[in-house]
JSON list of C-alpha atoms in Angstrom, two decimals:
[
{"chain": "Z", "resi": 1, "resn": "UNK", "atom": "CA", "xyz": [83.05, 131.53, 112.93]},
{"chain": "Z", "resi": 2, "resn": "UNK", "atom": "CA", "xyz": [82.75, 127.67, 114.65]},
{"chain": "Z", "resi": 3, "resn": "UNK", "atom": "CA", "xyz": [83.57, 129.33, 117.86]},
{"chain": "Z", "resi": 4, "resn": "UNK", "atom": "CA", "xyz": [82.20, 131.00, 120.75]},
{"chain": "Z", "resi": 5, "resn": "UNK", "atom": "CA", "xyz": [80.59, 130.57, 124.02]},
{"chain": "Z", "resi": 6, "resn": "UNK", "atom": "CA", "xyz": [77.15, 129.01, 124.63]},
{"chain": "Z", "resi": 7, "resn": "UNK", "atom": "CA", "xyz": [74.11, 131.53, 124.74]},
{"chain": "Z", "resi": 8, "resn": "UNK", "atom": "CA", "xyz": [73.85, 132.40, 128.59]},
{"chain": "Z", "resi": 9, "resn": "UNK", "atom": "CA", "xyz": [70.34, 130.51, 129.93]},
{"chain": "Z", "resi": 10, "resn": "UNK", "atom": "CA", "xyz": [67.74, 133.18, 131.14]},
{"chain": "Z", "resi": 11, "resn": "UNK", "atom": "CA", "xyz": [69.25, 133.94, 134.74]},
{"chain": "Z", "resi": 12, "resn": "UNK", "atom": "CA", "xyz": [66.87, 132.26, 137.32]},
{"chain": "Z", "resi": 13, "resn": "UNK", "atom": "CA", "xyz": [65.64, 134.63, 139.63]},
{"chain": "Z", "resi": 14, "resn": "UNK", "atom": "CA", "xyz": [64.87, 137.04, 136.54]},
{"chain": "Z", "resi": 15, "resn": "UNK", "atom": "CA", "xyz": [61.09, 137.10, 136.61]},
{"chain": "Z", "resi": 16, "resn": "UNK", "atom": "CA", "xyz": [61.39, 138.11, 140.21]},
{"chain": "Z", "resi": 17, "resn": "UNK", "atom": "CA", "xyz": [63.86, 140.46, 139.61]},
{"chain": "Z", "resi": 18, "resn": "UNK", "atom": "CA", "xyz": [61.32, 142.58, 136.77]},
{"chain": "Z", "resi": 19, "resn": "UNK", "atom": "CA", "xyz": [58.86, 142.16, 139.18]},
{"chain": "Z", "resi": 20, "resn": "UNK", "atom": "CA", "xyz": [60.90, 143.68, 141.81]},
{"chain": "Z", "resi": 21, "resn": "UNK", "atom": "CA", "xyz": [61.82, 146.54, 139.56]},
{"chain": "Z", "resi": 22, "resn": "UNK", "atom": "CA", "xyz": [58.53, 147.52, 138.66]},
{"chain": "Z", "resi": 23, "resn": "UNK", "atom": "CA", "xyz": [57.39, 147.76, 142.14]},
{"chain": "Z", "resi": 24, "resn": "UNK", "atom": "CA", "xyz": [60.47, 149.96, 143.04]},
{"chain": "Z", "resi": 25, "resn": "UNK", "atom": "CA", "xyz": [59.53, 152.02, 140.44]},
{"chain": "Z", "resi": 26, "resn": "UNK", "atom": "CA", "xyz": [56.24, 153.11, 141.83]},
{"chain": "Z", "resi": 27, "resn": "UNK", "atom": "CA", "xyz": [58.32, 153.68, 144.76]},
{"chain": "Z", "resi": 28, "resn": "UNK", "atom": "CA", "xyz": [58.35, 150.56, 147.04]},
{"chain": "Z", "resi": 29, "resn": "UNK", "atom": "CA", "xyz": [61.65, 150.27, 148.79]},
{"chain": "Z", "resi": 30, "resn": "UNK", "atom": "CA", "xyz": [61.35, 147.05, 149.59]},
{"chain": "Z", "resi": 31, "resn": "UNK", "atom": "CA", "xyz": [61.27, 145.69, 145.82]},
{"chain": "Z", "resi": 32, "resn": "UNK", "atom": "CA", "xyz": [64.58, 147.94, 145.61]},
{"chain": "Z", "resi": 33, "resn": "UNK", "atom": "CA", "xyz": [65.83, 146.57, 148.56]},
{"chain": "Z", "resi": 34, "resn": "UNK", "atom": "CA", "xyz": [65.37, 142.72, 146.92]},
{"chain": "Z", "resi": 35, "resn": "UNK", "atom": "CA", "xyz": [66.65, 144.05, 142.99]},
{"chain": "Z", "resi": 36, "resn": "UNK", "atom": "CA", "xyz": [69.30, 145.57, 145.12]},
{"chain": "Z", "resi": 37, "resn": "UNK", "atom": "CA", "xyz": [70.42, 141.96, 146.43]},
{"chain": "Z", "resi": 38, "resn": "UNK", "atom": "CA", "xyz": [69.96, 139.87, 143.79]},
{"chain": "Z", "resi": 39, "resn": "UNK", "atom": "CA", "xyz": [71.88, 142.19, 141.21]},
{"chain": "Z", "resi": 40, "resn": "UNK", "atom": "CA", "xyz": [74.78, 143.41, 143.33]},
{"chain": "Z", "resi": 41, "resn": "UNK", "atom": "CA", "xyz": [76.72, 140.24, 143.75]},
{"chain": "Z", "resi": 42, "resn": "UNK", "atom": "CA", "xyz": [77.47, 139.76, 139.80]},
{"chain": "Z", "resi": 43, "resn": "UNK", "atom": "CA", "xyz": [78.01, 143.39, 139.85]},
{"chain": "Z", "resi": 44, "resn": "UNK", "atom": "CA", "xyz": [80.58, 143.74, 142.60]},
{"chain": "Z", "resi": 45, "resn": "UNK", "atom": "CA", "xyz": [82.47, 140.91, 140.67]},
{"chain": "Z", "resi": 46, "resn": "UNK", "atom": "CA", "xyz": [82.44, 142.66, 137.67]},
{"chain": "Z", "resi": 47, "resn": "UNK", "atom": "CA", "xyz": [83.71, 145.20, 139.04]},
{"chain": "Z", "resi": 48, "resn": "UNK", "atom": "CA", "xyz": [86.32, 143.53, 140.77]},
{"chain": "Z", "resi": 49, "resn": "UNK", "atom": "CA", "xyz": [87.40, 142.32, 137.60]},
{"chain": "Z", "resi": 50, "resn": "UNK", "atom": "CA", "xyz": [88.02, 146.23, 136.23]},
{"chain": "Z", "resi": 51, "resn": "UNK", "atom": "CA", "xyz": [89.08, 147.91, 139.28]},
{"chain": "Z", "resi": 52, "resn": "UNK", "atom": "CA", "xyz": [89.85, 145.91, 142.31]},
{"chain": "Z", "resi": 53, "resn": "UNK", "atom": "CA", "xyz": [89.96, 146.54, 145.59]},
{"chain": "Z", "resi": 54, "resn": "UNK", "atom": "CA", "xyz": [87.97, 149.56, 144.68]},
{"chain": "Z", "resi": 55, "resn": "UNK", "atom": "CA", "xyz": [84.65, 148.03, 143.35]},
{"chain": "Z", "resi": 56, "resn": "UNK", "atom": "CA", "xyz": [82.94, 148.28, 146.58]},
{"chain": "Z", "resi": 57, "resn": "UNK", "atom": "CA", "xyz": [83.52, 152.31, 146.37]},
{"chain": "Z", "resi": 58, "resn": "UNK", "atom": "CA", "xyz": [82.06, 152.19, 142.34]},
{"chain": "Z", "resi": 59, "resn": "UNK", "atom": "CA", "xyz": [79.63, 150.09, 143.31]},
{"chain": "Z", "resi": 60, "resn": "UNK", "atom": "CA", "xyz": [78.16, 152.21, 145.82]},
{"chain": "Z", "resi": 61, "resn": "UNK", "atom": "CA", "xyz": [78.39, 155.38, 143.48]},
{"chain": "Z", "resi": 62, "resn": "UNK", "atom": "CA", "xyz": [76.67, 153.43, 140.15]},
{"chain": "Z", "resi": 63, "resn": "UNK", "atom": "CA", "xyz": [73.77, 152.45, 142.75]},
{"chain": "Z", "resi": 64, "resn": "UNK", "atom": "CA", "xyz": [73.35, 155.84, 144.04]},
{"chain": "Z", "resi": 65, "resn": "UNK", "atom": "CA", "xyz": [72.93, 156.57, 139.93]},
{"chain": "Z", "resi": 66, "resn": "UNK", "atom": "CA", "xyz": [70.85, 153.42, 139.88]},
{"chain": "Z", "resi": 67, "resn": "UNK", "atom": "CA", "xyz": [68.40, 155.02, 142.17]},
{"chain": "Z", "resi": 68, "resn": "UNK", "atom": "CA", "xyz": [68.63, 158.32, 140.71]},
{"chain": "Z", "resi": 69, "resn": "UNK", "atom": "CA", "xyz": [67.64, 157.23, 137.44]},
{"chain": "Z", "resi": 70, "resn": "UNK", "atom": "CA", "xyz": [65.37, 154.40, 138.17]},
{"chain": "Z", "resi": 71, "resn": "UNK", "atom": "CA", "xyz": [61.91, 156.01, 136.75]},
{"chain": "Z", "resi": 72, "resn": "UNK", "atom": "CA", "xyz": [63.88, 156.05, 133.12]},
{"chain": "Z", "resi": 73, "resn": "UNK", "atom": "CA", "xyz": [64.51, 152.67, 132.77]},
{"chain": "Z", "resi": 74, "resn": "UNK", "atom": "CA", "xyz": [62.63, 150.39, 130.57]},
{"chain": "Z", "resi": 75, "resn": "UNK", "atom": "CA", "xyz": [62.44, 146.86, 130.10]},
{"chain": "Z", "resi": 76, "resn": "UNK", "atom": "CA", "xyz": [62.39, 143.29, 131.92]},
{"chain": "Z", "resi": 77, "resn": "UNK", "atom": "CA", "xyz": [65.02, 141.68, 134.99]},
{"chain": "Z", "resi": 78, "resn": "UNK", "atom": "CA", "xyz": [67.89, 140.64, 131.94]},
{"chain": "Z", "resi": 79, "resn": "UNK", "atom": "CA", "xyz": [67.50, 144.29, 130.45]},
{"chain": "Z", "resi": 80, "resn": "UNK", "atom": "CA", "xyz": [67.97, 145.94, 134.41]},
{"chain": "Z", "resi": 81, "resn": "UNK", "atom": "CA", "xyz": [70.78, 143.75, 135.07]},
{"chain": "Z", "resi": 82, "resn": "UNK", "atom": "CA", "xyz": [72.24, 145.09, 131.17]},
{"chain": "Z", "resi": 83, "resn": "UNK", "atom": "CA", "xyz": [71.79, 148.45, 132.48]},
{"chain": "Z", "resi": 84, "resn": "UNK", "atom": "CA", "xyz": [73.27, 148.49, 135.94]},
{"chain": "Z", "resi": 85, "resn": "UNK", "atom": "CA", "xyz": [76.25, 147.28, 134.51]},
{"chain": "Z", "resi": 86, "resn": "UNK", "atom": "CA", "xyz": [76.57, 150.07, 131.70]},
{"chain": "Z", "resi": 87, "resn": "UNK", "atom": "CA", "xyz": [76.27, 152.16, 134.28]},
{"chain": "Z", "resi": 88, "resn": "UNK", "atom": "CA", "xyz": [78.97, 150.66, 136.69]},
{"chain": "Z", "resi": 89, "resn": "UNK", "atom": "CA", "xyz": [80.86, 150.18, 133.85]},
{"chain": "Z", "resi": 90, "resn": "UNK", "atom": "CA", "xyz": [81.08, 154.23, 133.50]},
{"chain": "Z", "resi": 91, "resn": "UNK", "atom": "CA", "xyz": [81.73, 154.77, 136.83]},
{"chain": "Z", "resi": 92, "resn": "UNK", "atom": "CA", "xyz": [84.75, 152.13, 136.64]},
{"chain": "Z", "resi": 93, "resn": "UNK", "atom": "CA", "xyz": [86.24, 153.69, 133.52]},
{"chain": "Z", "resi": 94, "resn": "UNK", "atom": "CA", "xyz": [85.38, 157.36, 135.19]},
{"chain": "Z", "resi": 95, "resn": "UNK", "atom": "CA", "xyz": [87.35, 155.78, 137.86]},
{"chain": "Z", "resi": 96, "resn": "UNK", "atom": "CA", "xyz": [90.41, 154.49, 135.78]},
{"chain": "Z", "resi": 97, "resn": "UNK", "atom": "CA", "xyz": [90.83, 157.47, 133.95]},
{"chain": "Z", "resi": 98, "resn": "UNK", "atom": "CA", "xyz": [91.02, 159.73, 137.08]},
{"chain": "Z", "resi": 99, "resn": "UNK", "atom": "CA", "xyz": [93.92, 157.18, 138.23]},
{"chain": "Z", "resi": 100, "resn": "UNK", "atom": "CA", "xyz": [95.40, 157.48, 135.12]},
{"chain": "Z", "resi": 101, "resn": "UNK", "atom": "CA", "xyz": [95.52, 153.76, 135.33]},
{"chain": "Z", "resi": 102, "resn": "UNK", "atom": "CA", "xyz": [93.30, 152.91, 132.45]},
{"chain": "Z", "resi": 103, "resn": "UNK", "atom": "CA", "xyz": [94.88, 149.91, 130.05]},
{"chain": "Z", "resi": 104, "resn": "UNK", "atom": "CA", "xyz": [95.33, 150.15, 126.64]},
{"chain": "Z", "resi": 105, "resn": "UNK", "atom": "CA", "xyz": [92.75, 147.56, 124.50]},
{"chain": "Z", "resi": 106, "resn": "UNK", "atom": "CA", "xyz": [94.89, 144.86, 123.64]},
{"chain": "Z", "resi": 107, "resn": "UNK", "atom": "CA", "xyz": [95.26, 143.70, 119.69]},
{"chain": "Z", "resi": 108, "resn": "UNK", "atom": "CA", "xyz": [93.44, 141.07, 118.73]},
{"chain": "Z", "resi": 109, "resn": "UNK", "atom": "CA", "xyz": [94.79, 137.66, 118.63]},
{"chain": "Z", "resi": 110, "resn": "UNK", "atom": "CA", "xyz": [95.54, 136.21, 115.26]},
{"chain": "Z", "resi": 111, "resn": "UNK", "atom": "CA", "xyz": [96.34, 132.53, 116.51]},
{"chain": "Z", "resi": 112, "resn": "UNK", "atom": "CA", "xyz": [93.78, 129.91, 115.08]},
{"chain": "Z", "resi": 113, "resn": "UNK", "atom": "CA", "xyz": [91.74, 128.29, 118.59]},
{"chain": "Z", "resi": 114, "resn": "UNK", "atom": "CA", "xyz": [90.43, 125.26, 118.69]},
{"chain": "Z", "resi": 115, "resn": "UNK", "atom": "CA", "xyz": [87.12, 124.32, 120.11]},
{"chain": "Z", "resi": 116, "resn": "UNK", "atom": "CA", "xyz": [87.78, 123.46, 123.76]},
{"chain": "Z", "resi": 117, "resn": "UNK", "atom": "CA", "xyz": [85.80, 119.83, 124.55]},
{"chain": "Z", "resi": 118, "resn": "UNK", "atom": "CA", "xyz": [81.84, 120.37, 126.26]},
{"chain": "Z", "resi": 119, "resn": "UNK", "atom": "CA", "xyz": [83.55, 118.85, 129.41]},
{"chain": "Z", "resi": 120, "resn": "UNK", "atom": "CA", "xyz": [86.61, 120.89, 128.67]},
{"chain": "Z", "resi": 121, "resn": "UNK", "atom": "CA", "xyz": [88.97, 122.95, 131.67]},
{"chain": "Z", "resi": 122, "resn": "UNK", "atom": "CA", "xyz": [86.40, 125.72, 129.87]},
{"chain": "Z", "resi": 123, "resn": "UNK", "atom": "CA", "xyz": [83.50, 124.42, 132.22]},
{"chain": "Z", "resi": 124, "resn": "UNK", "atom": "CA", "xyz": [86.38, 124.60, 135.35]},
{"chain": "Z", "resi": 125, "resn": "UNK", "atom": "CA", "xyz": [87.18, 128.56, 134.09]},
{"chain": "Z", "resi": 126, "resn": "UNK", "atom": "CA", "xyz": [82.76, 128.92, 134.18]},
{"chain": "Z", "resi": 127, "resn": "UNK", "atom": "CA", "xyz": [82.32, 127.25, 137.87]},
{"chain": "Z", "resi": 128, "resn": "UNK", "atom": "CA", "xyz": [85.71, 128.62, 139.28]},
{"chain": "Z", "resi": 129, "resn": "UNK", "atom": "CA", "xyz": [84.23, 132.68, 138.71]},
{"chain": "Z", "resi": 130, "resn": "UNK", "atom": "CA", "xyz": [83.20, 133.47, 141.94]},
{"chain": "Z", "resi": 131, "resn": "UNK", "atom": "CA", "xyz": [86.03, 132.94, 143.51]},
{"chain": "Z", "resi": 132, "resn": "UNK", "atom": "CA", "xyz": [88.85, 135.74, 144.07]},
{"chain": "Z", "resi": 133, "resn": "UNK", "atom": "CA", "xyz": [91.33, 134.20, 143.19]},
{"chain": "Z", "resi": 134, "resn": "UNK", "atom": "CA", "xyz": [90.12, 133.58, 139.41]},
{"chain": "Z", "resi": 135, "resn": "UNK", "atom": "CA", "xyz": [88.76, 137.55, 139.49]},
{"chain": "Z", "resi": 136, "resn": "UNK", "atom": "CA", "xyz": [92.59, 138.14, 140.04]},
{"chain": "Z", "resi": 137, "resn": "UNK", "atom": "CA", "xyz": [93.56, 136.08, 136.77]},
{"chain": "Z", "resi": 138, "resn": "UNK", "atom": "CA", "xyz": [90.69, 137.38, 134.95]},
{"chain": "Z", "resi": 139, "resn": "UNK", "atom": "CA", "xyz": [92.02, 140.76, 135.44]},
{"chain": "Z", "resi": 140, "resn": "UNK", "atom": "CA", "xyz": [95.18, 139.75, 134.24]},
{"chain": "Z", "resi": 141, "resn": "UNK", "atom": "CA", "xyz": [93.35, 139.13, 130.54]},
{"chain": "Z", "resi": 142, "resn": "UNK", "atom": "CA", "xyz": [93.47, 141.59, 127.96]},
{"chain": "Z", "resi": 143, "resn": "UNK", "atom": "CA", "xyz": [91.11, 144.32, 128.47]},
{"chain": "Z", "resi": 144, "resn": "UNK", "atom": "CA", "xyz": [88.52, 143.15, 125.98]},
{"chain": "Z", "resi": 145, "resn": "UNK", "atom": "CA", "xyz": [88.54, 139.36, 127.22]},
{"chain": "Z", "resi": 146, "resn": "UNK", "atom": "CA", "xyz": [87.95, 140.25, 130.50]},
{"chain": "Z", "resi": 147, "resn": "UNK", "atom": "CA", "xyz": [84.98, 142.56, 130.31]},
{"chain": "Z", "resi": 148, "resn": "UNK", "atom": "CA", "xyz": [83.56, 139.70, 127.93]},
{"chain": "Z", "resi": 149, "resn": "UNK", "atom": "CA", "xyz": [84.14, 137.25, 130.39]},
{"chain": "Z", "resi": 150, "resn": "UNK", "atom": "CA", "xyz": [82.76, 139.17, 133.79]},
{"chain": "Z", "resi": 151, "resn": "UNK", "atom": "CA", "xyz": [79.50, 140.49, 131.57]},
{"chain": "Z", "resi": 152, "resn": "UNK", "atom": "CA", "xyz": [78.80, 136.75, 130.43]},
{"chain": "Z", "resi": 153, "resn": "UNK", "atom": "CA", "xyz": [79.70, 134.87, 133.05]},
{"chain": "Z", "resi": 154, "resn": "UNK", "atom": "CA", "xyz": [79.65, 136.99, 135.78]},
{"chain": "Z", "resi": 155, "resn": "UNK", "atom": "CA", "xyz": [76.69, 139.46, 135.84]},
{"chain": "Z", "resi": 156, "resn": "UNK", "atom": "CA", "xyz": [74.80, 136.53, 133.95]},
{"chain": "Z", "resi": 157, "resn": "UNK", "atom": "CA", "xyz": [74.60, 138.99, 130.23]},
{"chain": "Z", "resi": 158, "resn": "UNK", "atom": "CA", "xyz": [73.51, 137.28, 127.05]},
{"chain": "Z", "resi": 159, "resn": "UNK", "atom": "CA", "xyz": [75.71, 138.25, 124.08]},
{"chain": "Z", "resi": 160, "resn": "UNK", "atom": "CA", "xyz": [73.67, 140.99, 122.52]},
{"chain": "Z", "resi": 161, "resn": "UNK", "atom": "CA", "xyz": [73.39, 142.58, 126.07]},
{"chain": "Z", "resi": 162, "resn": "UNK", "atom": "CA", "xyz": [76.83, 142.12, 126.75]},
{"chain": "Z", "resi": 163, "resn": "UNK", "atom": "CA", "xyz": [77.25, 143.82, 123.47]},
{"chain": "Z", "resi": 164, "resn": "UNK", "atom": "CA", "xyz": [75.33, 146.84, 123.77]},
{"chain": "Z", "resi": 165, "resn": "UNK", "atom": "CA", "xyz": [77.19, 147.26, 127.42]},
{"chain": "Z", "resi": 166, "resn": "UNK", "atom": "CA", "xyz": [80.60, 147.55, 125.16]},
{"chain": "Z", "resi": 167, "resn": "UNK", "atom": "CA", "xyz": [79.20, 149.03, 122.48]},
{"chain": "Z", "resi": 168, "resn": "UNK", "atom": "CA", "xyz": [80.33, 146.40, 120.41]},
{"chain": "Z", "resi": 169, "resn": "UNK", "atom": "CA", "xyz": [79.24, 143.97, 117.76]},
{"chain": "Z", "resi": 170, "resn": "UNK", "atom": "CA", "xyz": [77.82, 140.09, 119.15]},
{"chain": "Z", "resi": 171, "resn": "UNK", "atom": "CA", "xyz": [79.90, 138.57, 117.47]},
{"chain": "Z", "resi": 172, "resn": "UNK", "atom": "CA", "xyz": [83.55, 140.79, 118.92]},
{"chain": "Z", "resi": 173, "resn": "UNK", "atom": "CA", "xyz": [82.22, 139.45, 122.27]},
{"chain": "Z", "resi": 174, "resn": "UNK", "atom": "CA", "xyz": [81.58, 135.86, 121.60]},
{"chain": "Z", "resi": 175, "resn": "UNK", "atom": "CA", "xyz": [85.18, 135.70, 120.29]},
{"chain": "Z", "resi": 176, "resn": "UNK", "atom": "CA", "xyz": [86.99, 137.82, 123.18]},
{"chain": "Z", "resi": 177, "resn": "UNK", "atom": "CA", "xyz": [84.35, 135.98, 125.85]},
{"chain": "Z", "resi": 178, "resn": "UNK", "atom": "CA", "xyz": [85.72, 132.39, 123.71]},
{"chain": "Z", "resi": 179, "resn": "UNK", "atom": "CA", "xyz": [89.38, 133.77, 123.74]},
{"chain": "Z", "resi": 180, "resn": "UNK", "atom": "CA", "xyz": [89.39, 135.18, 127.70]},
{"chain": "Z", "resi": 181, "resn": "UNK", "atom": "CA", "xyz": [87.84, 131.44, 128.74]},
{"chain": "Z", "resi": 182, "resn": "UNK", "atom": "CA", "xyz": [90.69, 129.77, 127.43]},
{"chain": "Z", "resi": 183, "resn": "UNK", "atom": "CA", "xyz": [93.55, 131.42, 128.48]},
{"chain": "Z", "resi": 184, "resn": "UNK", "atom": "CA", "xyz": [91.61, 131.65, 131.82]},
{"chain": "Z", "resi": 185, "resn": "UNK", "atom": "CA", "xyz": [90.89, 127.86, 131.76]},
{"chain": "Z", "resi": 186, "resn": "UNK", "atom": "CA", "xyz": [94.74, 127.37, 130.70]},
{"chain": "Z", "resi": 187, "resn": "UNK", "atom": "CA", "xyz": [95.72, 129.67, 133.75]},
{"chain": "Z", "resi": 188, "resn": "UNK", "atom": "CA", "xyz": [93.26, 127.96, 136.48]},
{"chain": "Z", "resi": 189, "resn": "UNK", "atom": "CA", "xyz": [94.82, 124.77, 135.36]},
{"chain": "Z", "resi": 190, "resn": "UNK", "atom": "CA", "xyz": [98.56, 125.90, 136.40]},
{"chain": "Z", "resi": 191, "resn": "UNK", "atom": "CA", "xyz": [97.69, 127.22, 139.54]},
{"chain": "Z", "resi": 192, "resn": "UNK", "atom": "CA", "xyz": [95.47, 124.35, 140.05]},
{"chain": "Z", "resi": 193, "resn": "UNK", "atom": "CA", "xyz": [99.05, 122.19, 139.75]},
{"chain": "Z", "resi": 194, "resn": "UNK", "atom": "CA", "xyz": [100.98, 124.90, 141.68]},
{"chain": "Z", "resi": 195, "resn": "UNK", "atom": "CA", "xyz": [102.76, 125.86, 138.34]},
{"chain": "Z", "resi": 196, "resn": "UNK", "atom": "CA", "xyz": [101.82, 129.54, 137.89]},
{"chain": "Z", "resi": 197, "resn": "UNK", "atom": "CA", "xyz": [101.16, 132.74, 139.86]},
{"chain": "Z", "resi": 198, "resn": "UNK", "atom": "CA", "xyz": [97.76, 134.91, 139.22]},
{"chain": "Z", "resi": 199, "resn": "UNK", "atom": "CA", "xyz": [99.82, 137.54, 137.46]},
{"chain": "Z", "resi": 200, "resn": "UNK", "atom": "CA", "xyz": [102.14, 135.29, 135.27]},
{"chain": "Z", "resi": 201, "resn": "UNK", "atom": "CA", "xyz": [101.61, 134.31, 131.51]},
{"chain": "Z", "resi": 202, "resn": "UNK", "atom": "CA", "xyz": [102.68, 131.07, 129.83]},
{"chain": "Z", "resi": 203, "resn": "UNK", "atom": "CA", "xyz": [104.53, 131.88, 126.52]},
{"chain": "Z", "resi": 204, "resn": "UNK", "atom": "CA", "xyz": [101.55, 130.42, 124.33]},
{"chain": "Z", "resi": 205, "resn": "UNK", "atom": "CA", "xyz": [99.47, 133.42, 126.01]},
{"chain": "Z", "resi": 206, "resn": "UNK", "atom": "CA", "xyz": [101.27, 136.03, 124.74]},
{"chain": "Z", "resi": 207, "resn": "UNK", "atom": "CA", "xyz": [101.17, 139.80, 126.91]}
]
């Protein structure tokens, strides 16, 4: 497909983060202490994205798993920052189904999309992230868009880690990452011009 979302750039602190990792592992609590805070801030908004006012409460159990299970994890700062959110990601959808609250995956979208420009309201949906209000209209997306979104954008995942944290394929992500972007960027620009609340749609955006 001609569409998708541009390969995420190696996060920059992740050579410190590995490092950081592999000290905690050999049981220096200081290196936890620094993987702790330079992971947790993409994770608490990815969480905030799934669960809401809650994420502070999942965070705080997936790092208590985090810790628990830190001697079986293998691999470099992009792969620890994969697997904290897999396992976040289970303790939000362990959450959700105790609430009874968990949404149903919504079909996919069979409307053609067109390529948004490079200097498109798609770079305003990327820079506007971190704030809470756009966390609230990402988790207004459909399910699948918004976890695509929070784990690319967000927690800083390439596509293939995104995709393993779904269990999906690459190329499901790149479209619902492409597809949640949009609508998002379409969204941020009616608030933006006082048009639209975080929980309304436009009719073009469907449920």
């Amino acid at each position: 497909m001609g569409q998708g979302v541009e390969p995420r750039r190696p996060q920059p602190r992740d050579g410190e983060l590995g490092a950081a990792v592999a000290r905690a592992q050999d049981g220096d609590e200081t290196a936890f202490a620094v993987a702790y805070r330079i992971v947790h801030p993409g994770l608490l908004g990815y969480l905030r994205g799934l669960v809401g006012e809650e994420a502070e409460d999942i965070a705080a159990e997936a790092w208590l798993e985090i810790a628990r299970d830190l001697g079986r994890f293998r691999g470099d700062g992009a792969g620890f920052r994969g697997w904290t959110a897999t396992i976040a990601r289970h303790r939000a959808l362990d959450h959700l189904r105790r609430q009874r609250s968990r949404p149903r995956p919504a079909p996919l979208e069979q409307d053609a999309l067109e390529l948004p420009g490079r200097h498109s309201t798609h770079d305003q949906a990327l820079e506007s992230l971190s704030t809470e209000r756009a966390l609230e209209l990402v988790r207004a997306l459909p399910r699948d868009q918004a976890e695509a979104v929070l784990l690319r954008v967000v927690v800083g995942l390439d596509g293939p880690a995104a995709a393993r944290v779904l269990g999906k394929r690459p190329g499901a992500v790149r479209t619902a990452a492409y597809r949640g972007l949009r609508r998002l960027a379409r969204r941020l620009a009616d608030t933006g011009a006082g048009g639209a609340t975080p929980g309304s749609t436009r009719p073009e955006d469907g449920p």
